[in-house]
mmCIF file of C-alpha atoms in Angstrom:
data_model
loop_
_atom_site.group_PDB
_atom_site.id
_atom_site.type_symbol
_atom_site.label_atom_id
_atom_site.label_comp_id
_atom_site.label_asym_id
_atom_site.label_seq_id
_atom_site.Cartn_x
_atom_site.Cartn_y
_atom_site.Cartn_z
ATOM 1 C CA MET D 1 -40.266 60.654 -20.884
ATOM 2 C CA LEU D 2 -42.997 58.204 -21.858
ATOM 3 C CA ASN D 3 -40.428 55.407 -22.206
ATOM 4 C CA TYR D 4 -39.167 56.064 -18.676
ATOM 5 C CA VAL D 5 -42.699 55.853 -17.305
ATOM 6 C CA ILE D 6 -43.410 52.602 -19.186
ATOM 7 C CA ASN D 7 -40.108 51.097 -18.059
ATOM 8 C CA GLU D 8 -40.844 51.856 -14.393
ATOM 9 C CA ARG D 9 -44.294 50.304 -14.726
ATOM 10 C CA LEU D 10 -42.791 47.169 -16.281
ATOM 11 C CA LYS D 11 -40.244 46.891 -13.450
ATOM 12 C CA LYS D 12 -42.988 47.216 -10.825
ATOM 13 C CA PHE D 13 -44.884 44.422 -12.541
ATOM 14 C CA VAL D 14 -41.978 42.055 -13.240
ATOM 15 C CA GLU D 15 -40.119 42.030 -9.931
ATOM 16 C CA PRO D 16 -42.909 41.782 -7.326
ATOM 17 C CA ALA D 17 -44.729 39.124 -9.372
ATOM 18 C CA ASN D 18 -41.533 37.076 -9.894
ATOM 19 C CA ILE D 19 -42.197 36.878 -13.612
ATOM 20 C CA LEU D 20 -38.571 36.182 -14.490
ATOM 21 C CA GLU D 21 -37.256 32.652 -14.024
ATOM 22 C CA PRO D 22 -34.914 32.041 -11.039
ATOM 23 C CA GLY D 23 -32.080 31.244 -13.432
ATOM 24 C CA GLN D 24 -32.209 34.679 -15.058
ATOM 25 C CA GLY D 25 -29.592 36.906 -13.434
ATOM 26 C CA GLY D 26 -29.837 39.900 -15.793
ATOM 27 C CA GLY D 27 -32.202 42.782 -15.237
ATOM 28 C CA LYS D 28 -32.863 41.876 -11.599
ATOM 29 C CA GLN D 29 -32.200 44.149 -8.665
ATOM 30 C CA GLY D 30 -29.290 42.899 -6.575
ATOM 31 C CA ARG D 31 -28.164 40.334 -9.154
ATOM 32 C CA CYS D 32 -24.940 40.334 -11.161
ATOM 33 C CA VAL D 33 -22.844 38.021 -13.317
ATOM 34 C CA GLY D 34 -21.124 36.798 -10.148
ATOM 35 C CA VAL D 35 -24.276 34.920 -9.127
ATOM 36 C CA ASN D 36 -24.298 33.015 -12.418
ATOM 37 C CA MET D 37 -20.602 32.200 -12.053
ATOM 38 C CA GLN D 38 -21.240 30.883 -8.553
ATOM 39 C CA ASN D 39 -23.904 28.538 -9.977
ATOM 40 C CA VAL D 40 -21.468 27.311 -12.622
ATOM 41 C CA HIS D 41 -18.761 26.880 -9.999
ATOM 42 C CA PHE D 42 -21.171 24.955 -7.776
ATOM 43 C CA ILE D 43 -21.950 22.482 -10.596
ATOM 44 C CA GLN D 44 -18.278 22.048 -11.469
ATOM 45 C CA GLN D 45 -17.240 21.494 -7.855
ATOM 46 C CA GLU D 46 -20.047 19.073 -7.023
ATOM 47 C CA ALA D 47 -19.654 17.079 -10.256
ATOM 48 C CA ARG D 48 -15.978 16.491 -9.446
ATOM 49 C CA ARG D 49 -16.700 15.691 -5.793
ATOM 50 C CA GLN D 50 -19.482 13.224 -6.623
ATOM 51 C CA GLY D 51 -17.655 11.733 -9.601
ATOM 52 C CA LYS D 52 -20.547 12.452 -11.985
ATOM 53 C CA ARG D 53 -20.756 13.772 -15.501
ATOM 54 C CA VAL D 54 -22.669 16.950 -16.268
ATOM 55 C CA TYR D 55 -23.151 18.312 -19.788
ATOM 56 C CA ARG D 56 -23.152 22.054 -20.313
ATOM 57 C CA VAL D 57 -23.879 24.018 -23.491
ATOM 58 C CA ASP D 58 -23.303 27.772 -23.746
ATOM 59 C CA ILE D 59 -25.725 29.201 -26.313
ATOM 60 C CA ASP D 60 -24.611 32.009 -28.618
ATOM 61 C CA PHE D 61 -27.360 33.935 -30.421
ATOM 62 C CA LYS D 62 -26.826 35.926 -33.600
ATOM 63 C CA ASN D 63 -27.802 39.570 -33.031
ATOM 64 C CA ALA D 64 -30.306 38.565 -30.370
ATOM 65 C CA PHE D 65 -31.694 42.054 -29.653
ATOM 66 C CA ILE D 66 -32.497 42.886 -33.280
ATOM 67 C CA SER D 67 -33.576 39.507 -34.627
ATOM 68 C CA MET D 68 -36.444 38.436 -32.393
ATOM 69 C CA SER D 69 -39.961 38.812 -33.777
ATOM 70 C CA GLN D 70 -41.913 41.745 -32.387
ATOM 71 C CA ALA D 71 -45.150 39.775 -32.883
ATOM 72 C CA ALA D 72 -43.698 37.042 -30.648
ATOM 73 C CA LEU D 73 -42.794 39.664 -28.004
ATOM 74 C CA TRP D 74 -46.345 41.045 -27.934
ATOM 75 C CA GLN D 75 -47.725 37.501 -27.687
ATOM 76 C CA VAL D 76 -45.521 36.764 -24.682
ATOM 77 C CA MET D 77 -46.553 39.997 -22.981
ATOM 78 C CA ARG D 78 -50.203 39.311 -23.757
ATOM 79 C CA MET D 79 -49.976 35.855 -22.166
ATOM 80 C CA PHE D 80 -48.460 37.343 -18.995
ATOM 81 C CA LYS D 81 -51.132 40.086 -19.010
ATOM 82 C CA PHE D 82 -48.583 42.916 -18.950
ATOM 83 C CA PRO D 83 -49.986 46.449 -18.728
ATOM 84 C CA ASP D 84 -49.225 48.974 -21.461
ATOM 85 C CA PHE D 85 -48.037 46.394 -23.973
ATOM 86 C CA ASP D 86 -50.697 47.600 -26.418
ATOM 87 C CA LEU D 87 -49.234 51.116 -26.175
ATOM 88 C CA LEU D 88 -45.779 49.712 -26.857
ATOM 89 C CA GLU D 89 -47.120 47.719 -29.774
ATOM 90 C CA GLN D 90 -48.658 50.822 -31.308
ATOM 91 C CA ARG D 91 -45.426 52.777 -30.873
ATOM 92 C CA TYR D 92 -43.388 50.046 -32.557
ATOM 93 C CA GLU D 93 -45.902 49.695 -35.404
ATOM 94 C CA GLY D 94 -45.679 53.430 -36.070
ATOM 95 C CA ALA D 95 -41.884 53.578 -35.977
ATOM 96 C CA THR D 96 -40.209 54.214 -39.342
ATOM 97 C CA VAL D 97 -36.826 55.348 -40.597
ATOM 98 C CA ARG D 98 -35.591 57.081 -43.713
ATOM 99 C CA LEU D 99 -31.960 57.217 -44.757
ATOM 100 C CA ALA D 100 -30.098 60.330 -45.857
ATOM 101 C CA PRO D 101 -30.405 62.312 -48.046
ATOM 102 C CA ASN D 102 -34.148 61.678 -47.483
ATOM 103 C CA ASP D 103 -35.157 62.915 -50.920
ATOM 104 C CA GLU D 104 -37.782 61.696 -53.392
ATOM 105 C CA GLU D 105 -35.633 58.655 -54.210
ATOM 106 C CA SER D 106 -35.571 57.530 -50.557
ATOM 107 C CA THR D 107 -38.144 55.162 -49.109
ATOM 108 C CA THR D 108 -39.621 54.610 -45.684
ATOM 109 C CA ILE D 109 -38.376 51.542 -43.831
ATOM 110 C CA THR D 110 -40.410 49.741 -41.184
ATOM 111 C CA PHE D 111 -39.256 46.988 -38.831
ATOM 112 C CA ASN D 112 -41.002 43.904 -37.520
ATOM 113 C CA THR D 113 -38.049 42.435 -35.609
ATOM 114 C CA GLY D 114 -35.950 43.542 -32.666
ATOM 115 C CA VAL D 115 -36.306 46.084 -29.925
ATOM 116 C CA ALA D 116 -35.509 49.791 -30.330
ATOM 117 C CA GLN D 117 -31.825 50.643 -30.079
ATOM 118 C CA ASN D 118 -30.786 52.987 -27.229
ATOM 119 C CA SER D 119 -34.248 52.856 -25.677
ATOM 120 C CA ILE D 120 -34.489 52.502 -21.900
ATOM 121 C CA THR D 121 -37.287 49.954 -22.301
ATOM 122 C CA SER D 122 -35.368 47.619 -24.641
ATOM 123 C CA PRO D 123 -33.381 45.556 -22.064
ATOM 124 C CA GLN D 124 -36.531 45.017 -19.994
ATOM 125 C CA LEU D 125 -38.573 44.031 -23.050
ATOM 126 C CA PHE D 126 -35.956 41.584 -24.268
ATOM 127 C CA ASN D 127 -35.636 40.089 -20.801
ATOM 128 C CA ILE D 128 -39.387 39.514 -20.671
ATOM 129 C CA PHE D 129 -39.251 37.899 -24.091
ATOM 130 C CA ILE D 130 -36.272 35.575 -23.485
ATOM 131 C CA ASN D 131 -37.857 34.553 -20.189
ATOM 132 C CA ALA D 132 -40.336 32.521 -22.244
ATOM 133 C CA LEU D 133 -37.438 30.357 -23.436
ATOM 134 C CA LEU D 134 -36.095 29.843 -19.925
ATOM 135 C CA ARG D 135 -39.569 28.842 -18.751
ATOM 136 C CA MET D 136 -39.865 26.327 -21.603
ATOM 137 C CA LEU D 137 -36.522 24.808 -20.576
ATOM 138 C CA THR D 138 -37.550 24.660 -16.921
ATOM 139 C CA VAL D 139 -40.923 23.036 -17.674
ATOM 140 C CA THR D 140 -39.253 20.517 -19.999
ATOM 141 C CA GLY D 141 -36.850 19.683 -17.182
ATOM 142 C CA GLN D 142 -39.691 19.183 -14.739
ATOM 143 C CA ASN D 143 -41.642 16.961 -17.130
ATOM 144 C CA GLU D 144 -38.658 14.965 -18.423
ATOM 145 C CA ASN D 145 -36.525 15.009 -15.250
ATOM 146 C CA ILE D 146 -33.666 16.895 -16.940
ATOM 147 C CA SER D 147 -31.287 18.841 -14.728
ATOM 148 C CA HIS D 148 -27.668 18.813 -13.639
ATOM 149 C CA GLY D 149 -28.636 15.778 -11.541
ATOM 150 C CA LEU D 150 -26.241 16.374 -8.650
ATOM 151 C CA GLN D 151 -27.308 15.371 -5.161
ATOM 152 C CA ILE D 152 -27.096 18.264 -2.726
ATOM 153 C CA GLY D 153 -27.483 17.865 1.034
ATOM 154 C CA LYS D 154 -31.068 17.130 2.059
ATOM 155 C CA ASP D 155 -32.155 16.996 -1.591
ATOM 156 C CA GLN D 156 -30.705 13.544 -2.139
ATOM 157 C CA LYS D 157 -34.139 11.914 -2.119
ATOM 158 C CA GLY D 158 -37.289 12.518 -4.064
ATOM 159 C CA ASP D 159 -38.188 14.595 -7.073
ATOM 160 C CA ASN D 160 -36.108 17.755 -6.641
ATOM 161 C CA GLN D 161 -37.138 19.454 -9.857
ATOM 162 C CA ARG D 162 -40.203 20.927 -8.196
ATOM 163 C CA ASP D 163 -38.537 21.830 -4.901
ATOM 164 C CA GLU D 164 -38.546 25.503 -3.992
ATOM 165 C CA ASN D 165 -34.820 25.429 -3.181
ATOM 166 C CA GLY D 166 -34.079 25.346 -6.913
ATOM 167 C CA TYR D 167 -31.003 23.170 -6.629
ATOM 168 C CA GLN D 168 -32.147 20.981 -9.520
ATOM 169 C CA PHE D 169 -32.069 23.378 -12.444
ATOM 170 C CA ASN D 170 -31.161 23.013 -16.106
ATOM 171 C CA ASN D 171 -30.637 26.623 -17.197
ATOM 172 C CA ILE D 172 -29.127 29.900 -16.117
ATOM 173 C CA GLY D 173 -29.080 33.131 -18.078
ATOM 174 C CA PHE D 174 -27.843 36.686 -18.044
ATOM 175 C CA ILE D 175 -30.098 38.460 -20.580
ATOM 176 C CA ASP D 176 -29.175 36.611 -23.815
ATOM 177 C CA ASP D 177 -26.178 34.649 -22.421
ATOM 178 C CA ILE D 178 -27.790 31.284 -21.674
ATOM 179 C CA SER D 179 -26.234 28.053 -20.449
ATOM 180 C CA ILE D 180 -28.139 24.780 -20.225
ATOM 181 C CA PHE D 181 -27.254 21.689 -18.175
ATOM 182 C CA ALA D 182 -28.171 18.014 -18.223
ATOM 183 C CA ASP D 183 -26.818 14.847 -16.631
ATOM 184 C CA THR D 184 -27.275 12.751 -19.801
ATOM 185 C CA PRO D 185 -26.636 13.360 -23.507
ATOM 186 C CA GLU D 186 -30.253 12.417 -24.225
ATOM 187 C CA GLY D 187 -31.494 15.037 -21.785
ATOM 188 C CA MET D 188 -29.241 17.687 -23.310
ATOM 189 C CA GLN D 189 -30.499 16.858 -26.796
ATOM 190 C CA LYS D 190 -34.094 17.384 -25.610
ATOM 191 C CA LEU D 191 -33.150 20.803 -24.258
ATOM 192 C CA LEU D 192 -31.475 21.668 -27.556
ATOM 193 C CA ASN D 193 -34.669 20.610 -29.337
ATOM 194 C CA VAL D 194 -36.570 23.102 -27.156
ATOM 195 C CA MET D 195 -34.073 25.806 -28.152
ATOM 196 C CA GLN D 196 -34.583 24.915 -31.818
ATOM 197 C CA GLU D 197 -38.355 25.046 -31.491
ATOM 198 C CA PHE D 198 -38.230 28.435 -29.752
ATOM 199 C CA THR D 199 -35.873 30.036 -32.275
ATOM 200 C CA ALA D 200 -37.953 28.726 -35.176
ATOM 201 C CA TRP D 201 -41.035 30.354 -33.626
ATOM 202 C CA CYS D 202 -39.499 33.763 -32.884
ATOM 203 C CA GLY D 203 -37.024 34.132 -35.747
ATOM 204 C CA MET D 204 -33.865 34.242 -33.644
ATOM 205 C CA GLN D 205 -30.824 32.353 -34.880
ATOM 206 C CA ILE D 206 -28.208 30.384 -32.963
ATOM 207 C CA HIS D 207 -24.561 30.830 -33.928
ATOM 208 C CA VAL D 208 -23.743 27.118 -33.887
ATOM 209 C CA LYS D 209 -20.007 27.591 -34.491
ATOM 210 C CA LYS D 210 -19.825 29.667 -31.303
ATOM 211 C CA THR D 211 -22.108 27.400 -29.269
ATOM 212 C CA TYR D 212 -19.938 24.972 -27.321
ATOM 213 C CA LEU D 213 -20.468 21.721 -25.432
ATOM 214 C CA LEU D 214 -18.493 21.323 -22.227
ATOM 215 C CA VAL D 215 -18.346 18.045 -20.335
ATOM 216 C CA ILE D 216 -17.829 18.436 -16.587
ATOM 217 C CA HIS D 217 -16.401 15.420 -14.762
ATOM 218 C CA LYS D 218 -13.659 14.337 -12.373
ATOM 219 C CA ASP D 219 -11.784 11.602 -14.251
ATOM 220 C CA LYS D 220 -9.631 13.349 -16.873
ATOM 221 C CA LYS D 221 -8.228 10.084 -18.215
ATOM 222 C CA ARG D 222 -11.702 8.657 -18.684
ATOM 223 C CA GLY D 223 -12.783 11.892 -20.333
ATOM 224 C CA GLU D 224 -9.965 11.603 -22.852
ATOM 225 C CA GLN D 225 -10.888 7.986 -23.608
ATOM 226 C CA GLU D 226 -14.648 8.574 -23.950
ATOM 227 C CA PRO D 227 -15.502 10.958 -26.777
ATOM 228 C CA ALA D 228 -18.007 13.728 -26.182
ATOM 229 C CA PRO D 229 -21.539 12.928 -27.383
ATOM 230 C CA LEU D 230 -22.699 14.158 -30.771
ATOM 231 C CA LEU D 231 -25.350 16.774 -30.112
ATOM 232 C CA THR D 232 -27.107 18.709 -32.840
ATOM 233 C CA ILE D 233 -29.204 21.797 -33.291
ATOM 234 C CA ASN D 234 -30.727 22.967 -36.557
ATOM 235 C CA GLY D 235 -29.048 20.020 -38.248
ATOM 236 C CA GLU D 236 -25.537 21.079 -37.193
ATOM 237 C CA THR D 237 -23.296 19.237 -34.723
ATOM 238 C CA LEU D 238 -22.090 21.199 -31.713
ATOM 239 C CA GLN D 239 -18.393 21.621 -31.194
ATOM 240 C CA ALA D 240 -17.125 19.972 -27.987
ATOM 241 C CA MET D 241 -14.450 21.848 -26.067
ATOM 242 C CA HIS D 242 -11.293 19.941 -25.224
ATOM 243 C CA LEU D 243 -10.788 19.294 -21.511
ATOM 244 C CA ASP D 244 -7.899 21.765 -21.304
ATOM 245 C CA ASP D 245 -9.412 24.466 -23.545
ATOM 246 C CA ALA D 246 -10.830 27.560 -21.876
ATOM 247 C CA CYS D 247 -13.920 29.355 -23.152
ATOM 248 C CA ARG D 248 -15.322 32.770 -22.256
ATOM 249 C CA TYR D 249 -18.456 33.153 -20.182
ATOM 250 C CA LEU D 250 -19.674 36.506 -18.828
ATOM 251 C CA GLY D 251 -16.174 37.984 -18.729
ATOM 252 C CA TYR D 252 -14.516 34.926 -17.210
ATOM 253 C CA TRP D 253 -12.300 32.365 -18.956
ATOM 254 C CA GLY D 254 -12.254 28.766 -17.763
ATOM 255 C CA THR D 255 -12.381 25.108 -18.732
ATOM 256 C CA GLY D 256 -15.432 22.918 -18.283
ATOM 257 C CA ASN D 257 -13.959 21.500 -15.102
ATOM 258 C CA GLY D 258 -13.436 24.937 -13.564
ATOM 259 C CA ASP D 259 -9.758 25.595 -14.227
ATOM 260 C CA MET D 260 -9.686 29.413 -14.209
ATOM 261 C CA ARG D 261 -6.000 29.975 -14.901
ATOM 262 C CA ALA D 262 -6.921 31.544 -18.245
ATOM 263 C CA THR D 263 -8.921 34.252 -16.410
ATOM 264 C CA LYS D 264 -5.959 35.044 -14.182
ATOM 265 C CA GLU D 265 -3.671 35.335 -17.203
ATOM 266 C CA VAL D 266 -6.126 37.645 -18.997
ATOM 267 C CA VAL D 267 -6.281 39.807 -15.867
ATOM 268 C CA ARG D 268 -2.483 39.892 -15.607
ATOM 269 C CA GLN D 269 -2.082 40.926 -19.246
ATOM 270 C CA LYS D 270 -4.659 43.711 -18.867
ATOM 271 C CA ILE D 271 -2.852 45.025 -15.776
ATOM 272 C CA ILE D 272 0.415 45.037 -17.753
ATOM 273 C CA ALA D 273 -1.308 46.878 -20.607
ATOM 274 C CA ALA D 274 -2.604 49.501 -18.144
ATOM 275 C CA LEU D 275 0.890 49.764 -16.670
ATOM 276 C CA ASP D 276 2.382 50.416 -20.117
ATOM 277 C CA LEU D 277 -0.334 53.004 -20.780
ATOM 278 C CA ILE D 278 1.032 55.408 -18.153
ATOM 279 C CA LYS D 279 4.737 54.998 -18.839
ATOM 280 C CA CYS D 280 6.249 58.475 -19.415
ATOM 281 C CA HIS D 281 2.738 59.946 -19.265
ATOM 282 C CA PRO D 282 2.022 63.707 -19.548
ATOM 283 C CA LEU D 283 -0.822 63.573 -17.002
ATOM 284 C CA THR D 284 -0.957 64.723 -13.406
ATOM 285 C CA PRO D 285 0.052 61.952 -10.979
ATOM 286 C CA GLU D 286 -3.483 61.786 -9.581
ATOM 287 C CA LEU D 287 -5.044 61.402 -13.023
ATOM 288 C CA ALA D 288 -2.484 58.783 -14.111
ATOM 289 C CA ALA D 289 -3.112 56.764 -10.933
ATOM 290 C CA GLU D 290 -6.864 56.974 -11.500
ATOM 291 C CA LEU D 291 -6.410 55.846 -15.117
ATOM 292 C CA PHE D 292 -4.415 52.784 -14.054
ATOM 293 C CA THR D 293 -6.921 51.964 -11.311
ATOM 294 C CA SER D 294 -9.859 52.029 -13.725
ATOM 295 C CA LYS D 295 -8.083 50.173 -16.564
ATOM 296 C CA GLY D 296 -5.944 47.718 -14.637
ATOM 297 C CA MET D 297 -7.456 47.163 -11.222
ATOM 298 C CA GLY D 298 -11.055 47.237 -12.423
ATOM 299 C CA VAL D 299 -10.645 43.936 -14.259
ATOM 300 C CA PHE D 300 -8.898 42.452 -11.202
ATOM 301 C CA HIS D 301 -11.679 43.514 -8.844
ATOM 302 C CA PHE D 302 -14.271 42.043 -11.231
ATOM 303 C CA SER D 303 -12.874 38.513 -10.976
ATOM 304 C CA ALA D 304 -10.995 38.468 -7.672
ATOM 305 C CA ALA D 305 -14.023 37.662 -5.526
ATOM 306 C CA LEU D 306 -14.743 34.419 -7.433
ATOM 307 C CA ILE D 307 -11.308 33.261 -8.658
ATOM 308 C CA GLN D 308 -8.995 31.712 -6.125
ATOM 309 C CA SER D 309 -5.397 32.940 -6.383
ATOM 310 C CA SER D 310 -2.254 31.746 -4.672
ATOM 311 C CA GLU D 311 -0.162 34.044 -2.514
ATOM 312 C CA SER D 312 2.544 34.202 -5.184
ATOM 313 C CA GLU D 313 -0.056 35.210 -7.833
ATOM 314 C CA LEU D 314 -1.386 37.963 -5.594
ATOM 315 C CA ASN D 315 2.158 39.151 -4.873
ATOM 316 C CA ASP D 316 2.739 39.357 -8.626
ATOM 317 C CA VAL D 317 -0.342 41.589 -8.981
ATOM 318 C CA LYS D 318 0.907 43.712 -6.088
ATOM 319 C CA ARG D 319 4.307 44.085 -7.773
ATOM 320 C CA LEU D 320 2.720 45.287 -11.009
ATOM 321 C CA CYS D 321 0.525 47.743 -9.120
ATOM 322 C CA VAL D 322 3.511 49.192 -7.277
ATOM 323 C CA GLN D 323 5.326 49.666 -10.585
ATOM 324 C CA ALA D 324 2.270 51.408 -12.015
ATOM 325 C CA TYR D 325 1.913 53.839 -9.116
ATOM 326 C CA LYS D 326 5.628 54.638 -9.310
ATOM 327 C CA ASN D 327 5.090 55.454 -12.973
ATOM 328 C CA ALA D 328 2.069 57.561 -12.113
ATOM 329 C CA TRP D 329 4.076 59.662 -9.660
ATOM 330 C CA HIS D 330 7.256 59.702 -11.809
ATOM 331 C CA LEU D 331 9.167 57.906 -9.067
ATOM 332 C CA PRO D 332 12.371 55.981 -9.850
ATOM 333 C CA TRP D 333 11.898 52.216 -9.788
ATOM 334 C CA SER D 334 14.528 52.113 -7.065
ATOM 335 C CA THR D 335 12.135 53.932 -4.703
ATOM 336 C CA ALA D 336 11.259 51.799 -1.690
ATOM 337 C CA SER D 337 8.035 49.926 -2.483
ATOM 338 C CA ALA D 338 7.045 49.903 1.178
ATOM 339 C CA LEU D 339 6.053 53.552 0.809
ATOM 340 C CA LEU D 340 3.148 52.457 -1.405
ATOM 341 C CA TYR D 341 1.864 49.633 0.806
ATOM 342 C CA LEU D 342 -0.894 50.000 3.326
ATOM 343 C CA PRO D 343 0.113 49.080 6.856
ATOM 344 C CA GLU D 344 -0.746 45.505 7.794
ATOM 345 C CA ASN D 345 -4.159 44.898 9.410
ATOM 346 C CA THR D 346 -5.437 48.224 8.008
ATOM 347 C CA CYS D 347 -8.519 46.574 6.487
ATOM 348 C CA ARG D 348 -9.614 44.695 9.583
#
């Protein structure tokens, strides 16, 4: 019960005071991964339209929730003057664990890293902590003029880093999934240096082999001729994604230039897997249909709002769904599919 009370007090402090950086989409009321994907899509679209290069790095942390220093967390909360952090600090300092069989040969284990597993306060605490990194990136961008660098509407003149509209940003995050942007390799390296400084301070580690550089630009031929810059962090060189290679970000698959065909193929394969799941099923028709809807259509609904699909691609999804619902109701495949379609203009 105490954790619930503390969590509610933290939420009432964080949200009204706008403690979290604008680029942080996780842990905010009314925000979801779709907002982050819209920001990425905006950068990809504008970079191609304006014929500019933008460098993007997706950061992958190793065991982020259990590796950060608790002392660093309390320091961040102290600097922001959070209420109740001293109570949390005392609770964490007094937390111990003993492994079975808990006899005289066992010992008491204490922890000085990470947030408590399965605690309602842990996501909020980690979000407050990682916000310090996003603020460091933002301030570095303001001082060094590092951002995606694209010119947007009325913001084509002047120093846009400090504008309230926030178009000139260099980071977005969803809890521990962080992407950073720069319009020059030198700017990106400075941001990576900030990441290195932060992780060295708090004890977190970056999984360099899973941290990728993506170059966003319009001219594919030029991109193939000009090699990606060599960027390093912790003495290791980042791997640059090939122009046609898709990487995963917040449940979506796409190339640096915004080709999302890989996402559509993943969705299609998951719908097929859900279709196969209810072939010759022993369930009631209603339960089988509900199972397919949750397994197959859930993944489609997740991406459909942001991923453009052609009419033929949507018809293919419709065909698979009709097959699935025929399976659910044990109908022969020769049954007229029109029986399962909604009348046209129903959703107007």
